[in-house]
PDB file of C-alpha atoms in Angstrom:
ATOM      1  CA  MET A   1      69.268 112.027 108.354  1.00  0.00           C
ATOM      2  CA  LYS A   2      68.158 111.892 111.865  1.00  0.00           C
ATOM      3  CA  PRO A   3      64.265 112.847 112.422  1.00  0.00           C
ATOM      4  CA  PRO A   4      62.965 115.573 114.851  1.00  0.00           C
ATOM      5  CA  PRO A   5      62.113 113.963 118.743  1.00  0.00           C
ATOM      6  CA  VAL A   6      58.584 113.901 120.364  1.00  0.00           C
ATOM      7  CA  GLY A   7      57.440 117.366 121.018  1.00  0.00           C
ATOM      8  CA  GLU A   8      59.819 119.584 118.822  1.00  0.00           C
ATOM      9  CA  LYS A   9      58.521 122.179 116.520  1.00  0.00           C
ATOM     10  CA  VAL A  10      59.439 122.656 112.856  1.00  0.00           C
ATOM     11  CA  ALA A  11      58.411 124.867 109.950  1.00  0.00           C
ATOM     12  CA  ILE A  12      57.457 122.959 107.063  1.00  0.00           C
ATOM     13  CA  ALA A  13      55.986 124.272 103.789  1.00  0.00           C
ATOM     14  CA  GLY A  14      55.335 127.546 104.984  1.00  0.00           C
ATOM     15  CA  HIS A  15      53.640 126.343 108.510  1.00  0.00           C
ATOM     16  CA  VAL A  16      54.461 124.845 111.913  1.00  0.00           C
ATOM     17  CA  TRP A  17      54.052 121.752 112.719  1.00  0.00           C
ATOM     18  CA  LEU A  18      54.428 119.782 116.303  1.00  0.00           C
ATOM     19  CA  VAL A  19      55.745 116.264 116.340  1.00  0.00           C
ATOM     20  CA  ASP A  20      53.319 113.770 118.007  1.00  0.00           C
ATOM     21  CA  GLU A  21      55.375 110.743 116.969  1.00  0.00           C
ATOM     22  CA  VAL A  22      58.061 108.652 114.913  1.00  0.00           C
ATOM     23  CA  ASP A  23      58.080 105.881 113.202  1.00  0.00           C
ATOM     24  CA  HIS A  24      61.801 105.079 112.886  1.00  0.00           C
ATOM     25  CA  LYS A  25      61.141 101.179 111.090  1.00  0.00           C
ATOM     26  CA  ARG A  26      58.651 102.834 108.582  1.00  0.00           C
ATOM     27  CA  HIS A  27      60.765 105.934 108.364  1.00  0.00           C
ATOM     28  CA  MET A  28      57.649 108.343 108.752  1.00  0.00           C
ATOM     29  CA  VAL A  29      57.036 111.807 111.293  1.00  0.00           C
ATOM     30  CA  TYR A  30      53.585 112.425 112.196  1.00  0.00           C
ATOM     31  CA  CYS A  31      53.160 115.811 112.958  1.00  0.00           C
ATOM     32  CA  GLU A  32      49.832 118.118 113.755  1.00  0.00           C
ATOM     33  CA  MET A  33      49.830 121.703 112.563  1.00  0.00           C
ATOM     34  CA  ILE A  34      50.061 124.168 114.967  1.00  0.00           C
ATOM     35  CA  GLN A  35      49.843 128.250 115.537  1.00  0.00           C
ATOM     36  CA  GLY A  36      53.086 130.195 115.605  1.00  0.00           C
ATOM     37  CA  LYS A  37      56.723 130.364 114.247  1.00  0.00           C
ATOM     38  CA  VAL A  38      59.772 128.686 114.862  1.00  0.00           C
ATOM     39  CA  PRO A  39      63.345 128.499 112.534  1.00  0.00           C
ATOM     40  CA  ALA A  40      63.385 125.621 110.389  1.00  0.00           C
ATOM     41  CA  TYR A  41      64.658 122.383 111.910  1.00  0.00           C
ATOM     42  CA  PHE A  42      67.063 120.849 109.669  1.00  0.00           C
ATOM     43  CA  GLY A  43      67.706 117.922 112.413  1.00  0.00           C
ATOM     44  CA  GLU A  44      71.076 116.736 114.211  1.00  0.00           C
ATOM     45  CA  VAL A  45      72.570 115.907 110.361  1.00  0.00           C
ATOM     46  CA  PRO A  46      71.319 118.764 107.694  1.00  0.00           C
ATOM     47  CA  GLY A  47      72.250 116.584 104.569  1.00  0.00           C
ATOM     48  CA  ASP A  48      74.390 116.151 101.981  1.00  0.00           C
ATOM     49  CA  ILE A  49      76.316 119.085 100.054  1.00  0.00           C
ATOM     50  CA  HIS A  50      77.513 118.656  96.642  1.00  0.00           C
ATOM     51  CA  THR A  51      81.674 119.632  96.041  1.00  0.00           C
ATOM     52  CA  ARG A  52      80.554 122.556  93.891  1.00  0.00           C
ATOM     53  CA  ILE A  53      78.600 124.220  96.784  1.00  0.00           C
ATOM     54  CA  LEU A  54      81.538 123.978  98.461  1.00  0.00           C
ATOM     55  CA  GLU A  55      83.642 125.639  96.013  1.00  0.00           C
ATOM     56  CA  ARG A  56      81.270 128.402  95.616  1.00  0.00           C
ATOM     57  CA  MET A  57      81.832 129.032  99.461  1.00  0.00           C
ATOM     58  CA  ARG A  58      85.023 129.755  98.981  1.00  0.00           C
ATOM     59  CA  GLY A  59      85.272 132.211  96.090  1.00  0.00           C
ATOM     60  CA  VAL A  60      82.340 133.730  97.779  1.00  0.00           C
ATOM     61  CA  LEU A  61      85.264 134.195 100.593  1.00  0.00           C
ATOM     62  CA  CYS A  62      87.985 134.428  98.842  1.00  0.00           C
ATOM     63  CA  GLU A  63      86.260 137.479  96.003  1.00  0.00           C
ATOM     64  CA  LYS A  64      85.639 141.204  97.493  1.00  0.00           C
ATOM     65  CA  LYS A  65      82.100 141.281  95.086  1.00  0.00           C
ATOM     66  CA  SER A  66      78.930 142.726  97.061  1.00  0.00           C
ATOM     67  CA  TYR A  67      75.590 140.681  96.301  1.00  0.00           C
ATOM     68  CA  PRO A  68      72.628 143.440  95.925  1.00  0.00           C
ATOM     69  CA  TYR A  69      70.168 141.110  97.285  1.00  0.00           C
ATOM     70  CA  LEU A  70      71.760 140.683 100.891  1.00  0.00           C
ATOM     71  CA  MET A  71      70.340 142.215 103.901  1.00  0.00           C
ATOM     72  CA  LYS A  72      72.101 144.446 105.958  1.00  0.00           C
ATOM     73  CA  ASN A  73      73.232 142.021 108.474  1.00  0.00           C
ATOM     74  CA  ALA A  74      73.886 139.518 105.780  1.00  0.00           C
ATOM     75  CA  VAL A  75      76.422 142.217 104.800  1.00  0.00           C
ATOM     76  CA  THR A  76      78.096 142.628 107.639  1.00  0.00           C
ATOM     77  CA  ARG A  77      78.366 138.459 108.600  1.00  0.00           C
ATOM     78  CA  LEU A  78      79.815 138.294 105.306  1.00  0.00           C
ATOM     79  CA  SER A  79      82.527 140.807 105.604  1.00  0.00           C
ATOM     80  CA  SER A  80      83.869 139.482 108.753  1.00  0.00           C
ATOM     81  CA  ALA A  81      83.795 135.641 107.373  1.00  0.00           C
ATOM     82  CA  ARG A  82      85.696 137.443 104.705  1.00  0.00           C
ATOM     83  CA  THR A  83      88.117 139.052 107.485  1.00  0.00           C
ATOM     84  CA  ALA A  84      88.671 135.765 108.956  1.00  0.00           C
ATOM     85  CA  ALA A  85      88.942 134.257 105.802  1.00  0.00           C
ATOM     86  CA  GLU A  86      91.858 136.495 104.832  1.00  0.00           C
ATOM     87  CA  ASN A  87      93.329 136.559 108.347  1.00  0.00           C
ATOM     88  CA  ALA A  88      93.678 132.535 107.822  1.00  0.00           C
ATOM     89  CA  GLY A  89      94.968 132.703 104.320  1.00  0.00           C
ATOM     90  CA  LEU A  90      92.510 130.476 103.006  1.00  0.00           C
ATOM     91  CA  ALA A  91      92.585 131.664  99.525  1.00  0.00           C
ATOM     92  CA  ASP A  92      96.092 130.041  99.713  1.00  0.00           C
ATOM     93  CA  ARG A  93      96.150 127.527 101.716  1.00  0.00           C
ATOM     94  CA  ASN A  94      94.270 125.017 102.723  1.00  0.00           C
ATOM     95  CA  LEU A  95      96.159 123.067 105.725  1.00  0.00           C
ATOM     96  CA  ILE A  96      96.336 125.394 108.776  1.00  0.00           C
ATOM     97  CA  CYS A  97      98.582 125.243 111.468  1.00  0.00           C
ATOM     98  CA  LEU A  98      96.476 126.054 114.389  1.00  0.00           C
ATOM     99  CA  GLY A  99      99.535 125.772 116.530  1.00  0.00           C
ATOM    100  CA  GLY A 100     102.564 123.058 117.628  1.00  0.00           C
ATOM    101  CA  ASN A 101     100.999 119.854 115.782  1.00  0.00           C
ATOM    102  CA  MET A 102      97.857 120.537 115.267  1.00  0.00           C
ATOM    103  CA  TYR A 103      96.542 121.156 112.059  1.00  0.00           C
ATOM    104  CA  CYS A 104      93.172 121.981 110.209  1.00  0.00           C
ATOM    105  CA  LEU A 105      92.492 120.571 106.951  1.00  0.00           C
ATOM    106  CA  PHE A 106      90.090 122.714 104.915  1.00  0.00           C
ATOM    107  CA  PRO A 107      89.720 120.613 101.608  1.00  0.00           C
ATOM    108  CA  TRP A 108      86.194 122.034 100.271  1.00  0.00           C
ATOM    109  CA  LEU A 109      84.835 118.989  98.979  1.00  0.00           C
ATOM    110  CA  GLY A 110      81.359 117.709  99.457  1.00  0.00           C
ATOM    111  CA  THR A 111      79.674 115.337 101.314  1.00  0.00           C
ATOM    112  CA  TYR A 112      80.521 112.421 100.284  1.00  0.00           C
ATOM    113  CA  SER A 113      84.286 112.627  99.096  1.00  0.00           C
ATOM    114  CA  TYR A 114      84.509 114.522 102.466  1.00  0.00           C
ATOM    115  CA  VAL A 115      83.582 111.246 104.131  1.00  0.00           C
ATOM    116  CA  GLY A 116      86.074 109.346 102.368  1.00  0.00           C
ATOM    117  CA  LEU A 117      89.141 111.956 102.725  1.00  0.00           C
ATOM    118  CA  GLY A 118      88.322 111.381 106.412  1.00  0.00           C
ATOM    119  CA  ARG A 119      89.030 107.637 105.919  1.00  0.00           C
ATOM    120  CA  TYR A 120      91.668 107.857 103.572  1.00  0.00           C
ATOM    121  CA  LEU A 121      93.559 109.629 105.672  1.00  0.00           C
ATOM    122  CA  LYS A 122      93.286 107.726 109.198  1.00  0.00           C
ATOM    123  CA  LEU A 123      93.360 104.282 107.145  1.00  0.00           C
ATOM    124  CA  ARG A 124      95.788 104.823 104.341  1.00  0.00           C
ATOM    125  CA  CYS A 125      98.398 107.594 105.356  1.00  0.00           C
ATOM    126  CA  GLY A 126      97.983 107.380 109.303  1.00  0.00           C
ATOM    127  CA  LYS A 127     100.769 105.639 109.768  1.00  0.00           C
ATOM    128  CA  ARG A 128     102.943 107.952 107.423  1.00  0.00           C
ATOM    129  CA  LEU A 129     101.467 111.115 108.364  1.00  0.00           C
ATOM    130  CA  GLY A 130     101.501 110.023 112.207  1.00  0.00           C
ATOM    131  CA  ILE A 131      97.821 111.743 112.461  1.00  0.00           C
ATOM    132  CA  HIS A 132      95.506 110.869 115.247  1.00  0.00           C
ATOM    133  CA  GLY A 133      93.178 112.624 117.307  1.00  0.00           C
ATOM    134  CA  ILE A 134      90.597 113.658 114.029  1.00  0.00           C
ATOM    135  CA  ASP A 135      87.838 115.991 114.751  1.00  0.00           C
ATOM    136  CA  ALA A 136      85.557 116.493 111.808  1.00  0.00           C
ATOM    137  CA  SER A 137      83.126 118.810 111.238  1.00  0.00           C
ATOM    138  CA  ARG A 138      81.256 117.460 107.699  1.00  0.00           C
ATOM    139  CA  PRO A 139      81.763 118.235 105.291  1.00  0.00           C
ATOM    140  CA  TYR A 140      84.245 121.909 106.158  1.00  0.00           C
ATOM    141  CA  PHE A 141      86.964 120.686 107.937  1.00  0.00           C
ATOM    142  CA  LEU A 142      89.008 118.365 109.521  1.00  0.00           C
ATOM    143  CA  GLN A 143      91.451 118.677 112.498  1.00  0.00           C
ATOM    144  CA  PHE A 144      93.735 116.880 113.692  1.00  0.00           C
ATOM    145  CA  VAL A 145      97.248 116.228 114.954  1.00  0.00           C
ATOM    146  CA  MET A 146      99.994 115.087 113.503  1.00  0.00           C
ATOM    147  CA  SER A 147     103.964 114.466 113.488  1.00  0.00           C
ATOM    148  CA  VAL A 148     104.893 115.597 110.149  1.00  0.00           C
ATOM    149  CA  SER A 149     105.315 119.075 108.915  1.00  0.00           C
ATOM    150  CA  GLU A 150     103.031 121.005 106.784  1.00  0.00           C
ATOM    151  CA  GLN A 151     105.208 120.276 103.446  1.00  0.00           C
ATOM    152  CA  ASP A 152     105.527 116.573 104.229  1.00  0.00           C
ATOM    153  CA  PHE A 153     102.314 116.220 104.475  1.00  0.00           C
ATOM    154  CA  TRP A 154     101.295 117.708 100.882  1.00  0.00           C
ATOM    155  CA  LYS A 155     104.579 115.431  99.945  1.00  0.00           C
ATOM    156  CA  ILE A 156     103.238 111.914 101.222  1.00  0.00           C
ATOM    157  CA  LEU A 157      99.682 112.442 100.667  1.00  0.00           C
ATOM    158  CA  ARG A 158     100.665 112.927  96.916  1.00  0.00           C
ATOM    159  CA  GLU A 159     102.747 110.283  97.074  1.00  0.00           C
ATOM    160  CA  GLU A 160      99.685 107.696  98.303  1.00  0.00           C
ATOM    161  CA  LEU A 161      97.372 109.185  96.090  1.00  0.00           C
ATOM    162  CA  GLN A 162      99.611 108.242  92.901  1.00  0.00           C
ATOM    163  CA  GLN A 163      98.727 104.633  93.728  1.00  0.00           C
ATOM    164  CA  PRO A 164      95.656 102.738  93.370  1.00  0.00           C
ATOM    165  CA  ILE A 165      93.177 102.080  96.041  1.00  0.00           C
ATOM    166  CA  ASP A 166      90.508  99.774  96.955  1.00  0.00           C
ATOM    167  CA  PRO A 167      87.500 101.144  98.253  1.00  0.00           C
ATOM    168  CA  MET A 168      86.651  98.469 100.668  1.00  0.00           C
ATOM    169  CA  SER A 169      90.458  99.240 102.634  1.00  0.00           C
ATOM    170  CA  LEU A 170      88.068 102.438 103.743  1.00  0.00           C
ATOM    171  CA  VAL A 171      85.313 100.386 105.267  1.00  0.00           C
ATOM    172  CA  TYR A 172      86.582 100.217 109.058  1.00  0.00           C
ATOM    173  CA  PRO A 173      87.067  96.782 110.127  1.00  0.00           C
ATOM    174  CA  GLY A 174      83.953  94.874 112.148  1.00  0.00           C
ATOM    175  CA  GLU A 175      81.958  97.824 110.723  1.00  0.00           C
ATOM    176  CA  VAL A 176      78.463  97.563 108.468  1.00  0.00           C
ATOM    177  CA  PRO A 177      77.791 101.208 107.660  1.00  0.00           C
ATOM    178  CA  VAL A 178      73.992 100.990 107.390  1.00  0.00           C
ATOM    179  CA  PHE A 179      73.047 103.831 104.652  1.00  0.00           C
ATOM    180  CA  ASP A 180      70.448 103.198 102.652  1.00  0.00           C
ATOM    181  CA  LYS A 181      67.129 102.642 103.823  1.00  0.00           C
ATOM    182  CA  TYR A 182      66.907  99.055 103.016  1.00  0.00           C
ATOM    183  CA  ASP A 183      70.561  98.250 104.666  1.00  0.00           C
ATOM    184  CA  GLU A 184      69.493  96.432 107.262  1.00  0.00           C
ATOM    185  CA  TYR A 185      67.625  93.134 105.228  1.00  0.00           C
ATOM    186  CA  LEU A 186      71.102  92.859 102.917  1.00  0.00           C
ATOM    187  CA  PRO A 187      74.218  90.462 103.216  1.00  0.00           C
ATOM    188  CA  GLU A 188      76.973  92.521 105.306  1.00  0.00           C
ATOM    189  CA  GLU A 189      79.125  92.187 102.570  1.00  0.00           C
ATOM    190  CA  LEU A 190      76.790  93.719 100.286  1.00  0.00           C
ATOM    191  CA  VAL A 191      76.270  96.685 102.352  1.00  0.00           C
ATOM    192  CA  LYS A 192      79.850  97.490 102.899  1.00  0.00           C
ATOM    193  CA  LYS A 193      80.543  96.752  98.937  1.00  0.00           C
ATOM    194  CA  GLY A 194      77.657  99.381  98.219  1.00  0.00           C
ATOM    195  CA  PHE A 195      78.777 101.707 101.119  1.00  0.00           C
ATOM    196  CA  ALA A 196      82.713 101.766  99.718  1.00  0.00           C
ATOM    197  CA  CYS A 197      82.057 102.007  96.058  1.00  0.00           C
ATOM    198  CA  GLY A 198      78.440 103.497  95.529  1.00  0.00           C
ATOM    199  CA  VAL A 199      78.513 106.066  98.694  1.00  0.00           C
ATOM    200  CA  LEU A 200      82.032 107.395  99.076  1.00  0.00           C
ATOM    201  CA  ASP A 201      83.248 109.409  96.460  1.00  0.00           C
ATOM    202  CA  ILE A 202      86.552 107.930  96.638  1.00  0.00           C
ATOM    203  CA  GLU A 203      87.693 109.212  92.645  1.00  0.00           C
ATOM    204  CA  GLY A 204      86.296 112.405  93.145  1.00  0.00           C
ATOM    205  CA  MET A 205      88.084 113.045  96.719  1.00  0.00           C
ATOM    206  CA  MET A 206      91.662 111.615  94.929  1.00  0.00           C
ATOM    207  CA  THR A 207      90.899 114.092  91.850  1.00  0.00           C
ATOM    208  CA  ALA A 208      90.557 117.636  94.010  1.00  0.00           C
ATOM    209  CA  MET A 209      93.466 116.265  96.759  1.00  0.00           C
ATOM    210  CA  LEU A 210      95.420 115.652  93.607  1.00  0.00           C
ATOM    211  CA  ARG A 211      94.539 119.158  92.267  1.00  0.00           C
ATOM    212  CA  LEU A 212      96.045 120.378  95.777  1.00  0.00           C
ATOM    213  CA  CYS A 213      99.386 118.346  96.439  1.00  0.00           C
ATOM    214  CA  LYS A 214     100.849 120.505  93.244  1.00  0.00           C
TER     215      LYS A 214
END
């Protein structure tokens, strides 16, 4: 999604490489193999995660099963994560109050459904929920301030999700969401439509959130 900067060392195919040049126009990175060890570099945006992966992550956090292939430190880290998830009530709740009117929503959605949800909450439900100050950690959680209660949040969201929506309404005014390699050469309206209808998984988001609202 974002290339490593010049001078950065990256691990690819079992070797360490030094970035010599980045050609942003052609989407190419020129490297030379060097000696040494370095952690794998996935960039500032590590890529896309499918909803099934997030669902399984939740399952791992909520179950008590052990995995014989885990190393000692991984077992300890998993135990700590499970304790934190249990204390937060993640097995039974998706919306957690952090104090006052600050909340954190764990939707367990893949990257594109998650992006669609963030836009949906802000552009479609923002006024009714009184949401502002959204802090997103894609695709894991959404932290925000809202003026309604937790019960009203689910009630309002359920009401809104039952109404039809035009995908184009989730594109911000004046936004041209360049997403694919050749978007910069296409008409703006086509780019917007491609993003709204082809990138944002609105149907998947709405189906998953309706299930949570029950």
